[in-house]
Short mmCIF file of C-alpha atoms in Angstrom, two decimals:
data_model
loop_
_atom_site.label_atom_id
_atom_site.label_comp_id
_atom_site.label_asym_id
_atom_site.label_seq_id
_atom_site.Cartn_x
_atom_site.Cartn_y
_atom_site.Cartn_z
CA MET H 860 0.27 0.07 0.31
CA ILE H 861 3.14 2.59 0.71
CA LYS H 862 4.69 1.31 -1.89
CA LYS H 863 1.26 2.47 -4.21
CA ILE H 864 1.76 6.01 -1.92
CA LEU H 865 4.65 6.71 -3.31
CA LEU H 866 4.61 5.83 -6.55
CA GLY H 867 1.85 8.02 -7.33
CA ALA H 868 3.90 11.01 -5.36
CA PHE H 869 6.24 10.79 -8.10
CA CYS H 870 4.04 10.56 -10.39
CA MET H 871 2.09 13.81 -9.68
CA THR H 872 5.40 15.02 -9.08
CA GLN H 873 6.30 13.94 -12.03
CA PHE H 874 4.01 15.09 -13.88
CA SER H 875 4.14 18.96 -11.78
CA LEU H 876 7.82 19.26 -13.71
CA ALA H 877 6.45 18.54 -16.74
CA TYR H 878 4.21 21.09 -16.89
CA ALA H 879 5.56 23.81 -14.67
CA THR H 880 6.11 27.17 -16.31
CA GLU H 881 8.32 30.23 -15.65
CA LYS H 882 6.91 33.07 -14.58
CA PRO H 883 8.70 36.29 -15.73
CA SER H 884 9.37 39.19 -13.06
CA ALA H 885 7.93 41.56 -11.70
CA THR H 886 9.59 44.58 -13.07
CA ILE H 887 8.19 44.54 -16.28
CA ASN H 888 10.08 47.72 -18.15
CA THR H 889 6.87 50.53 -17.91
CA GLN H 890 9.49 52.99 -19.23
CA HIS H 891 7.10 54.71 -22.85
CA ALA H 892 9.57 57.61 -23.81
CA SER H 893 11.21 55.37 -25.59
CA ASN H 894 9.28 53.91 -27.74
CA GLU H 895 8.92 50.26 -26.90
CA VAL H 896 6.48 47.79 -26.93
CA GLN H 897 6.19 45.38 -23.91
CA PRO H 898 7.07 42.32 -23.70
CA PHE H 899 4.09 40.17 -24.85
CA GLN H 900 3.51 42.59 -27.82
CA LYS H 901 5.74 40.98 -30.78
CA VAL H 902 7.25 42.78 -33.59
CA PRO H 903 8.07 41.66 -36.57
CA LYS H 904 10.53 42.65 -37.84
CA THR H 905 9.97 42.39 -41.68
CA VAL H 906 5.71 42.88 -41.94
CA ILE H 907 4.11 43.28 -46.02
CA ILE H 908 0.92 43.70 -46.12
CA LYS H 909 -1.72 45.50 -48.68
CA THR H 910 -4.39 48.37 -49.73
CA LYS H 911 -6.53 47.87 -51.71
CA LYS H 912 -4.04 50.81 -54.01
CA PHE H 913 -0.36 50.00 -52.61
CA LYS H 914 1.51 46.79 -51.15
CA ILE H 915 3.44 48.81 -48.39
CA ARG H 916 6.72 46.70 -46.83
CA ILE H 917 7.99 47.81 -43.24
CA ASP H 918 11.16 47.31 -41.75
CA LYS H 919 13.37 47.49 -38.70
CA GLN H 920 16.21 48.68 -39.25
CA PRO H 921 19.47 48.22 -37.18
CA ASN H 922 19.52 51.38 -35.84
CA GLY H 923 16.18 50.91 -34.25
CA LYS H 924 14.14 52.74 -36.81
CA TYR H 925 11.82 51.84 -38.81
CA LEU H 926 12.13 52.02 -43.29
CA TYR H 927 8.69 51.86 -44.99
CA GLN H 928 8.96 51.51 -49.14
CA SER H 929 5.19 50.90 -51.25
CA TRP H 930 4.16 50.19 -54.75
CA ALA H 931 1.03 49.84 -56.45
CA ALA H 932 -1.39 46.63 -55.14
CA ASN H 933 -0.77 44.83 -57.98
CA ALA H 934 3.32 45.69 -58.72
CA LYS H 935 5.57 43.42 -57.71
CA ILE H 936 8.01 44.14 -54.54
CA THR H 937 11.13 42.65 -56.52
CA SER H 938 10.41 46.14 -58.52
CA LYS H 939 11.97 49.55 -57.33
CA PRO H 940 9.51 50.73 -54.47
CA SER H 941 7.39 54.33 -55.63
CA MET H 942 8.11 55.21 -52.36
CA ILE H 943 11.17 55.04 -49.21
CA ILE H 944 10.44 56.84 -46.26
CA SER H 945 13.45 56.00 -43.63
CA ASP H 946 13.97 56.92 -39.63
CA GLY H 947 9.90 56.12 -38.65
CA GLU H 948 9.36 55.68 -35.15
CA LEU H 949 6.97 52.18 -33.14
CA ILE H 950 4.40 53.89 -30.86
CA PRO H 951 2.81 52.04 -28.79
CA ASP H 952 -0.95 52.96 -28.57
CA GLY H 953 -1.56 51.81 -25.24
CA SER H 954 -1.43 48.81 -23.01
CA GLY H 955 -3.68 45.90 -25.15
CA GLY H 956 -1.14 45.22 -28.09
CA ASN H 957 -2.08 47.55 -30.52
CA TYR H 958 0.88 49.84 -32.18
CA TYR H 959 1.32 52.40 -35.02
CA PHE H 960 4.30 53.19 -37.60
CA ASN H 961 5.00 56.74 -37.58
CA PHE H 962 6.75 57.92 -40.89
CA VAL H 963 6.87 61.26 -42.15
CA ASN H 964 7.49 62.86 -45.99
CA GLU H 965 7.56 66.20 -47.46
CA GLY H 966 4.67 67.27 -44.20
CA TYR H 967 2.68 63.82 -44.75
CA ASN H 968 2.29 62.28 -41.89
CA TYR H 969 2.44 58.08 -43.07
CA GLN H 970 0.51 55.47 -39.78
CA VAL H 971 0.39 51.81 -40.96
CA TRP H 972 -1.43 50.81 -37.96
CA ARG H 973 -1.08 47.47 -36.57
CA ASN H 974 -5.43 46.43 -34.57
CA TYR H 975 -4.93 43.97 -31.84
CA LEU H 976 -7.47 44.89 -30.20
CA THR H 977 -10.69 46.29 -31.34
CA ASP H 978 -14.05 46.36 -30.83
CA SER H 979 -15.72 44.24 -33.79
CA ALA H 980 -14.10 40.38 -34.61
CA SER H 981 -13.97 41.18 -38.76
CA LYS H 982 -11.38 44.84 -38.22
CA ALA H 983 -8.29 44.30 -40.58
CA PRO H 984 -5.35 43.48 -39.45
CA TYR H 985 -3.72 46.99 -40.04
CA THR H 986 -4.98 50.12 -41.38
CA LEU H 987 -3.24 52.93 -42.91
CA THR H 988 -3.67 56.29 -42.80
CA VAL H 989 -1.84 58.99 -44.55
CA ASN H 990 -2.47 62.40 -43.05
CA ASP H 991 -1.37 66.50 -44.63
CA GLU H 992 0.66 68.75 -43.80
CA ASN H 993 -3.25 70.52 -41.90
CA ASP H 994 -3.50 67.49 -39.65
CA ARG H 995 -5.93 66.12 -42.17
CA GLU H 996 -7.02 62.75 -43.28
CA ILE H 997 -6.53 62.09 -46.38
CA VAL H 998 -5.68 58.26 -46.72
CA ARG H 999 -7.13 55.62 -44.70
CA GLN H 1000 -7.27 51.57 -46.24
CA ASP H 1001 -7.46 48.21 -43.97
CA ALA H 1002 -4.94 46.45 -45.44
CA GLN H 1003 -4.40 42.31 -45.42
CA VAL H 1004 -0.96 40.87 -44.07
CA VAL H 1005 0.65 39.16 -47.27
CA LYS H 1006 4.06 38.54 -45.96
CA ASN H 1007 4.80 38.45 -41.07
#
């Protein structure tokens, strides 16, 4: 009887160890001035999205900034981009995982939003917005991921 109890306790210990997970430390960097996204938000180094009119590729550069390249929607991504904007920034938006890439070109502000938390299950995973120099929105297009 004691052997069965010890064997049962040993098996339970082994299963507990096998399914144990390490919890992250309680010290999470909440410094927002660095424009870094919290650890649970996985930002890809390269993302390629497609709107109705554009294909957009965003790449993280070695200096920590982002590069924006765009083509017409029907163009091949291996061809020369119609627009290139460097020195973009990743801006966290709240604590739920949303963020956006911000690029400035000749007074126009290009933002590519990552929509994790939305009020609709059918919301596109990305949204492109372009604002003119007077901060008026001139483009808003939902985008689907081509490559992530």
